[in-house]
Amino acid sequence: MTYAAREFQLVSRPDGAPTTDNFMLTERRLPRPGRDELLVRNLWLSVDPHMRKRIKLQEYIVTDHASRRDAFLRDVGQWISDGKIRWTNTVVDGLTQMPRAFADLFTGRNTGKMLVRLNTANDDA
């Protein structure tokens, strides 16, 4: 079996909001996984430049808050069950649609997170 990795590369710097012309889909062959290795297949891709602004060079260790985990799961789980927390995401099907999804972020065409569902009929396999 042949394995391949596909990725979008930025081929030109956007002048203003990015467009699909700024990206190119590339593919490269991957070696067969070796012993004690595995191949991971992504099913979803989050396209969210907003997170770039929130990244800080600051240590955050989840286990520092382990004592609050049970209370968090209890409270947030209940709020979701009660309908107090709701969310909407924009979903686009197929890796080939990623450039459009990314460009749409800059024109406000998404609600919530912009997600690209991978491995669909609209995807190129």
GROMACS .gro file of N, CA and C in nm:
model
  375
    1MET      N    1   0.084  -0.118   0.000
    1MET     CA    2   0.000   0.000   0.000
    1MET      C    3   0.088   0.125   0.000
    2THR      N    4   0.054   0.223  -0.081
    2THR     CA    5   0.127   0.348  -0.089
    2THR      C    6   0.060   0.451   0.002
    3TYR      N    7   0.141   0.524   0.077
    3TYR     CA    8   0.089   0.628   0.165
    3TYR      C    9   0.133   0.763   0.112
    4ALA      N   10   0.045   0.860   0.125
    4ALA     CA   11   0.076   0.995   0.078
    4ALA      C   12   0.027   1.097   0.180
    5ALA      N   13   0.098   1.207   0.186
    5ALA     CA   14   0.058   1.320   0.270
    5ALA      C   15   0.021   1.434   0.176
    6ARG      N   16  -0.091   1.494   0.202
    6ARG     CA   17  -0.132   1.610   0.123
    6ARG      C   18  -0.137   1.731   0.213
    7GLU      N   19  -0.093   1.843   0.161
    7GLU     CA   20  -0.094   1.965   0.239
    7GLU      C   21  -0.110   2.085   0.146
    8PHE      N   22  -0.165   2.191   0.201
    8PHE     CA   23  -0.173   2.315   0.125
    8PHE      C   24  -0.053   2.400   0.161
    9GLN      N   25   0.007   2.457   0.058
    9GLN     CA   26   0.119   2.547   0.078
    9GLN      C   27   0.079   2.686   0.030
   10LEU      N   28   0.129   2.784   0.101
   10LEU     CA   29   0.108   2.922   0.061
   10LEU      C   30   0.202   2.951  -0.055
   11VAL      N   31   0.148   2.980  -0.174
   11VAL     CA   32   0.232   3.001  -0.291
   11VAL      C   33   0.254   3.148  -0.321
   12SER      N   34   0.170   3.233  -0.264
   12SER     CA   35   0.190   3.377  -0.280
   12SER      C   36   0.131   3.448  -0.159
   13ARG      N   37   0.198   3.554  -0.118
   13ARG     CA   38   0.151   3.630  -0.004
   13ARG      C   39   0.025   3.706  -0.043
   14PRO      N   40  -0.080   3.696   0.040
   14PRO     CA   41  -0.202   3.769   0.009
   14PRO      C   42  -0.181   3.920   0.014
   15ASP      N   43  -0.244   3.989  -0.077
   15ASP     CA   44  -0.251   4.135  -0.073
   15ASP      C   45  -0.389   4.167  -0.020
   16GLY      N   46  -0.400   4.181   0.111
   16GLY     CA   47  -0.531   4.193   0.175
   16GLY      C   48  -0.578   4.056   0.219
   17ALA      N   49  -0.707   4.030   0.208
   17ALA     CA   50  -0.762   3.900   0.249
   17ALA      C   51  -0.713   3.791   0.154
   18PRO      N   52  -0.678   3.673   0.208
   18PRO     CA   53  -0.631   3.565   0.120
   18PRO      C   54  -0.742   3.513   0.030
   19THR      N   55  -0.701   3.461  -0.084
   19THR     CA   56  -0.794   3.399  -0.178
   19THR      C   57  -0.745   3.257  -0.207
   20THR      N   58  -0.826   3.181  -0.275
   20THR     CA   59  -0.786   3.044  -0.308
   20THR      C   60  -0.661   3.041  -0.396
   21ASP      N   61  -0.635   3.148  -0.473
   21ASP     CA   62  -0.517   3.153  -0.560
   21ASP      C   63  -0.387   3.159  -0.481
   22ASN      N   64  -0.394   3.192  -0.353
   22ASN     CA   65  -0.274   3.200  -0.270
   22ASN      C   66  -0.224   3.063  -0.224
   23PHE      N   67  -0.299   2.956  -0.252
   23PHE     CA   68  -0.266   2.823  -0.202
   23PHE      C   69  -0.248   2.723  -0.315
   24MET      N   70  -0.169   2.618  -0.286
   24MET     CA   71  -0.152   2.509  -0.380
   24MET      C   72  -0.152   2.378  -0.302
   25LEU      N   73  -0.228   2.281  -0.349
   25LEU     CA   74  -0.232   2.149  -0.287
   25LEU      C   75  -0.113   2.068  -0.337
   26THR      N   76  -0.033   2.015  -0.244
   26THR     CA   77   0.081   1.933  -0.281
   26THR      C   78   0.065   1.795  -0.220
   27GLU      N   79   0.133   1.699  -0.277
   27GLU     CA   80   0.128   1.562  -0.226
   27GLU      C   81   0.268   1.505  -0.228
   28ARG      N   82   0.302   1.432  -0.122
   28ARG     CA   83   0.431   1.365  -0.118
   28ARG      C   84   0.413   1.224  -0.065
   29ARG      N   85   0.497   1.134  -0.113
   29ARG     CA   86   0.490   0.994  -0.069
   29ARG      C   87   0.547   0.981   0.070
   30LEU      N   88   0.487   0.893   0.148
   30LEU     CA   89   0.535   0.865   0.283
   30LEU      C   90   0.587   0.723   0.289
   31PRO      N   91   0.691   0.701   0.369
   31PRO     CA   92   0.737   0.563   0.385
   31PRO      C   93   0.634   0.483   0.465
   32ARG      N   94   0.633   0.354   0.444
   32ARG     CA   95   0.545   0.265   0.520
   32ARG      C   96   0.583   0.277   0.668
   33PRO      N   97   0.485   0.285   0.760
   33PRO     CA   98   0.518   0.295   0.903
   33PRO      C   99   0.604   0.177   0.947
   34GLY      N  100   0.705   0.206   1.027
   34GLY     CA  101   0.793   0.102   1.077
   34GLY      C  102   0.737   0.037   1.203
   35ARG      N  103   0.816  -0.050   1.260
   35ARG     CA  104   0.776  -0.118   1.383
   35ARG      C  105   0.754  -0.014   1.492
   36ASP      N  106   0.647  -0.031   1.569
   36ASP     CA  107   0.610   0.060   1.677
   36ASP      C  108   0.575   0.199   1.627
   37GLU      N  109   0.541   0.214   1.500
   37GLU     CA  110   0.494   0.341   1.445
   37GLU      C  111   0.354   0.320   1.392
   38LEU      N  112   0.281   0.429   1.377
   38LEU     CA  113   0.148   0.420   1.320
   38LEU      C  114   0.122   0.539   1.231
   39LEU      N  115   0.029   0.522   1.142
   39LEU     CA  116  -0.009   0.627   1.049
   39LEU      C  117  -0.139   0.687   1.100
   40VAL      N  118  -0.142   0.817   1.117
   40VAL     CA  119  -0.261   0.887   1.167
   40VAL      C  120  -0.333   0.952   1.050
   41ARG      N  121  -0.462   0.929   1.041
   41ARG     CA  122  -0.542   0.990   0.936
   41ARG      C  123  -0.632   1.096   0.999
   42ASN      N  124  -0.617   1.220   0.957
   42ASN     CA  125  -0.700   1.328   1.009
   42ASN      C  126  -0.836   1.324   0.941
   43LEU      N  127  -0.939   1.343   1.021
   43LEU     CA  128  -1.075   1.349   0.967
   43LEU      C  129  -1.128   1.492   0.965
   44TRP      N  130  -1.071   1.579   1.047
   44TRP     CA  131  -1.115   1.718   1.055
   44TRP      C  132  -0.994   1.810   1.054
   45LEU      N  133  -1.012   1.928   1.001
   45LEU     CA  134  -0.910   2.031   1.000
   45LEU      C  135  -0.975   2.160   1.045
   46SER      N  136  -0.923   2.220   1.150
   46SER     CA  137  -0.975   2.348   1.197
   46SER      C  138  -0.896   2.459   1.132
   47VAL      N  139  -0.965   2.552   1.070
   47VAL     CA  140  -0.902   2.665   1.003
   47VAL      C  141  -0.939   2.788   1.085
   48ASP      N  142  -0.851   2.828   1.175
   48ASP     CA  143  -0.888   2.931   1.272
   48ASP      C  144  -0.772   3.025   1.300
   49PRO      N  145  -0.753   3.130   1.219
   49PRO     CA  146  -0.641   3.221   1.243
   49PRO      C  147  -0.658   3.300   1.372
   50HIS      N  148  -0.779   3.304   1.428
   50HIS     CA  149  -0.802   3.375   1.554
   50HIS      C  150  -0.712   3.320   1.664
   51MET      N  151  -0.689   3.189   1.663
   51MET     CA  152  -0.608   3.127   1.767
   51MET      C  153  -0.464   3.178   1.764
   52ARG      N  154  -0.418   3.219   1.648
   52ARG     CA  155  -0.282   3.272   1.637
   52ARG      C  156  -0.262   3.390   1.730
   53LYS      N  157  -0.364   3.476   1.744
   53LYS     CA  158  -0.355   3.593   1.830
   53LYS      C  159  -0.354   3.555   1.978
   54ARG      N  160  -0.408   3.438   2.010
   54ARG     CA  161  -0.420   3.398   2.149
   54ARG      C  162  -0.301   3.317   2.199
   55ILE      N  163  -0.214   3.276   2.110
   55ILE     CA  164  -0.098   3.196   2.150
   55ILE      C  165   0.002   3.286   2.220
   56LYS      N  166   0.046   3.242   2.336
   56LYS     CA  167   0.144   3.317   2.413
   56LYS      C  168   0.261   3.226   2.444
   57LEU      N  169   0.378   3.283   2.453
   57LEU     CA  170   0.495   3.206   2.494
   57LEU      C  171   0.492   3.199   2.646
   58GLN      N  172   0.403   3.118   2.693
   58GLN     CA  173   0.381   3.107   2.837
   58GLN      C  174   0.348   2.962   2.866
   59GLU      N  175   0.406   2.910   2.970
   59GLU     CA  176   0.382   2.771   3.005
   59GLU      C  177   0.241   2.754   3.060
   60TYR      N  178   0.171   2.655   3.011
   60TYR     CA  179   0.039   2.619   3.063
   60TYR      C  180   0.037   2.468   3.073
   61ILE      N  181   0.027   2.421   3.193
   61ILE     CA  182   0.028   2.276   3.216
   61ILE      C  183  -0.108   2.237   3.271
   62VAL      N  184  -0.178   2.156   3.194
   62VAL     CA  185  -0.314   2.117   3.231
   62VAL      C  186  -0.318   2.053   3.369
   63THR      N  187  -0.217   1.975   3.400
   63THR     CA  188  -0.219   1.906   3.530
   63THR      C  189  -0.210   2.002   3.647
   64ASP      N  190  -0.170   2.127   3.622
   64ASP     CA  191  -0.172   2.227   3.731
   64ASP      C  192  -0.315   2.251   3.779
   65HIS      N  193  -0.413   2.216   3.697
   65HIS     CA  194  -0.554   2.241   3.730
   65HIS      C  195  -0.631   2.111   3.748
   66ALA      N  196  -0.559   2.002   3.767
   66ALA     CA  197  -0.623   1.870   3.778
   66ALA      C  198  -0.725   1.864   3.891
   67SER      N  199  -0.701   1.937   3.997
   67SER     CA  200  -0.794   1.934   4.110
   67SER      C  201  -0.931   1.992   4.075
   68ARG      N  202  -0.940   2.068   3.968
   68ARG     CA  203  -1.067   2.130   3.928
   68ARG      C  204  -1.139   2.052   3.818
   69ARG      N  205  -1.077   1.943   3.769
   69ARG     CA  206  -1.131   1.866   3.656
   69ARG      C  207  -1.271   1.814   3.681
   70ASP      N  208  -1.293   1.747   3.791
   70ASP     CA  209  -1.425   1.687   3.818
   70ASP      C  210  -1.534   1.793   3.824
   71ALA      N  211  -1.505   1.904   3.891
   71ALA     CA  212  -1.604   2.013   3.901
   71ALA      C  213  -1.631   2.072   3.762
   72PHE      N  214  -1.526   2.087   3.682
   72PHE     CA  215  -1.543   2.140   3.547
   72PHE      C  216  -1.633   2.048   3.463
   73LEU      N  217  -1.601   1.919   3.463
   73LEU     CA  218  -1.680   1.824   3.384
   73LEU      C  219  -1.825   1.820   3.431
   74ARG      N  220  -1.846   1.823   3.561
   74ARG     CA  221  -1.981   1.820   3.616
   74ARG      C  222  -2.057   1.946   3.573
   75ASP      N  223  -1.999   2.063   3.598
   75ASP     CA  224  -2.069   2.189   3.573
   75ASP      C  225  -2.092   2.213   3.424
   76VAL      N  226  -1.989   2.200   3.345
   76VAL     CA  227  -2.002   2.228   3.201
   76VAL      C  228  -2.091   2.123   3.135
   77GLY      N  229  -2.077   1.997   3.176
   77GLY     CA  230  -2.166   1.893   3.123
   77GLY      C  231  -2.312   1.923   3.149
   78GLN      N  232  -2.341   1.971   3.269
   78GLN     CA  233  -2.479   2.007   3.304
   78GLN      C  234  -2.527   2.127   3.222
   79TRP      N  235  -2.441   2.227   3.206
   79TRP     CA  236  -2.479   2.345   3.129
   79TRP      C  237  -2.508   2.309   2.984
   80ILE      N  238  -2.429   2.216   2.927
   80ILE     CA  239  -2.455   2.171   2.790
   80ILE      C  240  -2.587   2.096   2.786
   81SER      N  241  -2.610   2.007   2.881
   81SER     CA  242  -2.737   1.930   2.887
   81SER      C  243  -2.857   2.022   2.902
   82ASP      N  244  -2.841   2.130   2.980
   82ASP     CA  245  -2.949   2.225   3.003
   82ASP      C  246  -2.968   2.322   2.887
   83GLY      N  247  -2.880   2.318   2.788
   83GLY     CA  248  -2.889   2.410   2.675
   83GLY      C  249  -2.836   2.548   2.706
   84LYS      N  250  -2.765   2.565   2.817
   84LYS     CA  251  -2.708   2.696   2.854
   84LYS      C  252  -2.584   2.727   2.772
   85ILE      N  253  -2.519   2.624   2.722
   85ILE     CA  254  -2.403   2.641   2.634
   85ILE      C  255  -2.437   2.577   2.501
   86ARG      N  256  -2.433   2.657   2.396
   86ARG     CA  257  -2.459   2.608   2.261
   86ARG      C  258  -2.356   2.667   2.168
   87TRP      N  259  -2.333   2.600   2.057
   87TRP     CA  260  -2.237   2.651   1.961
   87TRP      C  261  -2.278   2.609   1.822
   88THR      N  262  -2.229   2.684   1.728
   88THR     CA  263  -2.251   2.656   1.587
   88THR      C  264  -2.116   2.665   1.517
   89ASN      N  265  -2.091   2.575   1.429
   89ASN     CA  266  -1.969   2.576   1.350
   89ASN      C  267  -2.004   2.576   1.202
   90THR      N  268  -1.915   2.628   1.122
   90THR     CA  269  -1.928   2.621   0.978
   90THR      C  270  -1.844   2.503   0.931
   91VAL      N  271  -1.905   2.412   0.856
   91VAL     CA  272  -1.837   2.292   0.809
   91VAL      C  273  -1.832   2.294   0.656
   92VAL      N  274  -1.713   2.273   0.602
   92VAL     CA  275  -1.690   2.266   0.458
   92VAL      C  276  -1.637   2.126   0.431
   93ASP      N  277  -1.686   2.061   0.327
   93ASP     CA  278  -1.646   1.923   0.296
   93ASP      C  279  -1.532   1.916   0.196
   94GLY      N  280  -1.428   1.841   0.232
   94GLY     CA  281  -1.319   1.809   0.139
   94GLY      C  282  -1.198   1.897   0.154
   95LEU      N  283  -1.081   1.835   0.157
   95LEU     CA  284  -0.955   1.906   0.170
   95LEU      C  285  -0.937   2.009   0.060
   96THR      N  286  -0.986   1.980  -0.058
   96THR     CA  287  -0.968   2.074  -0.170
   96THR      C  288  -1.042   2.205  -0.146
   97GLN      N  289  -1.134   2.207  -0.049
   97GLN     CA  290  -1.209   2.329  -0.018
   97GLN      C  291  -1.140   2.414   0.089
   98MET      N  292  -1.026   2.367   0.144
   98MET     CA  293  -0.958   2.440   0.251
   98MET      C  294  -0.922   2.584   0.213
   99PRO      N  295  -0.865   2.611   0.094
   99PRO     CA  296  -0.834   2.750   0.063
   99PRO      C  297  -0.958   2.841   0.066
  100ARG      N  298  -1.070   2.791   0.014
  100ARG     CA  299  -1.192   2.872   0.018
  100ARG      C  300  -1.237   2.894   0.162
  101ALA      N  301  -1.228   2.789   0.244
  101ALA     CA  302  -1.268   2.801   0.385
  101ALA      C  303  -1.180   2.905   0.454
  102PHE      N  304  -1.050   2.901   0.429
  102PHE     CA  305  -0.959   2.997   0.490
  102PHE      C  306  -0.991   3.138   0.444
  103ALA      N  307  -1.010   3.156   0.314
  103ALA     CA  308  -1.043   3.288   0.261
  103ALA      C  309  -1.175   3.339   0.318
  104ASP      N  310  -1.272   3.249   0.336
  104ASP     CA  311  -1.403   3.289   0.388
  104ASP      C  312  -1.395   3.342   0.531
  105LEU      N  313  -1.292   3.303   0.605
  105LEU     CA  314  -1.276   3.356   0.741
  105LEU      C  315  -1.260   3.507   0.741
  106PHE      N  316  -1.200   3.559   0.636
  106PHE     CA  317  -1.170   3.702   0.630
  106PHE      C  318  -1.285   3.785   0.575
  107THR      N  319  -1.390   3.718   0.533
  107THR     CA  320  -1.507   3.790   0.483
  107THR      C  321  -1.629   3.768   0.571
  108GLY      N  322  -1.608   3.698   0.685
  108GLY     CA  323  -1.718   3.677   0.779
  108GLY      C  324  -1.820   3.575   0.733
  109ARG      N  325  -1.783   3.484   0.647
  109ARG     CA  326  -1.878   3.385   0.597
  109ARG      C  327  -1.891   3.264   0.688
  110ASN      N  328  -1.823   3.266   0.802
  110ASN     CA  329  -1.832   3.152   0.895
  110ASN      C  330  -1.904   3.193   1.023
  111THR      N  331  -1.963   3.094   1.088
  111THR     CA  332  -2.020   3.111   1.221
  111THR      C  333  -1.947   3.013   1.311
  112GLY      N  334  -1.889   3.061   1.419
  112GLY     CA  335  -1.813   2.974   1.506
  112GLY      C  336  -1.685   2.931   1.438
  113LYS      N  337  -1.639   2.812   1.470
  113LYS     CA  338  -1.516   2.761   1.409
  113LYS      C  339  -1.542   2.724   1.263
  114MET      N  340  -1.441   2.744   1.182
  114MET     CA  341  -1.445   2.698   1.044
  114MET      C  342  -1.377   2.562   1.042
  115LEU      N  343  -1.452   2.458   1.007
  115LEU     CA  344  -1.399   2.322   1.006
  115LEU      C  345  -1.404   2.265   0.864
  116VAL      N  346  -1.300   2.193   0.829
  116VAL     CA  347  -1.297   2.124   0.700
  116VAL      C  348  -1.306   1.975   0.730
  117ARG      N  349  -1.416   1.912   0.684
  117ARG     CA  350  -1.434   1.768   0.703
  117ARG      C  351  -1.355   1.696   0.594
  118LEU      N  352  -1.260   1.613   0.637
  118LEU     CA  353  -1.173   1.545   0.542
  118LEU      C  354  -1.229   1.409   0.505
  119ASN      N  355  -1.181   1.354   0.393
  119ASN     CA  356  -1.220   1.221   0.346
  119ASN      C  357  -1.370   1.213   0.315
  120THR      N  358  -1.416   1.301   0.232
  120THR     CA  359  -1.554   1.301   0.189
  120THR      C  360  -1.560   1.280   0.038
  121ALA      N  361  -1.680   1.271  -0.015
  121ALA     CA  362  -1.697   1.254  -0.160
  121ALA      C  363  -1.637   1.372  -0.236
  122ASN      N  364  -1.634   1.492  -0.171
  122ASN     CA  365  -1.579   1.610  -0.237
  122ASN      C  366  -1.427   1.615  -0.227
  123ASP      N  367  -1.368   1.527  -0.149
  123ASP     CA  368  -1.224   1.522  -0.129
  123ASP      C  369  -1.164   1.437  -0.241
  124ASP      N  370  -1.041   1.466  -0.275
  124ASP     CA  371  -0.976   1.392  -0.383
  124ASP      C  372  -0.908   1.266  -0.330
  125ALA      N  373  -0.971   1.195  -0.240
  125ALA     CA  374  -0.927   1.067  -0.183
  125ALA      C  375  -0.832   1.082  -0.073
   0.00000   0.00000   0.00000
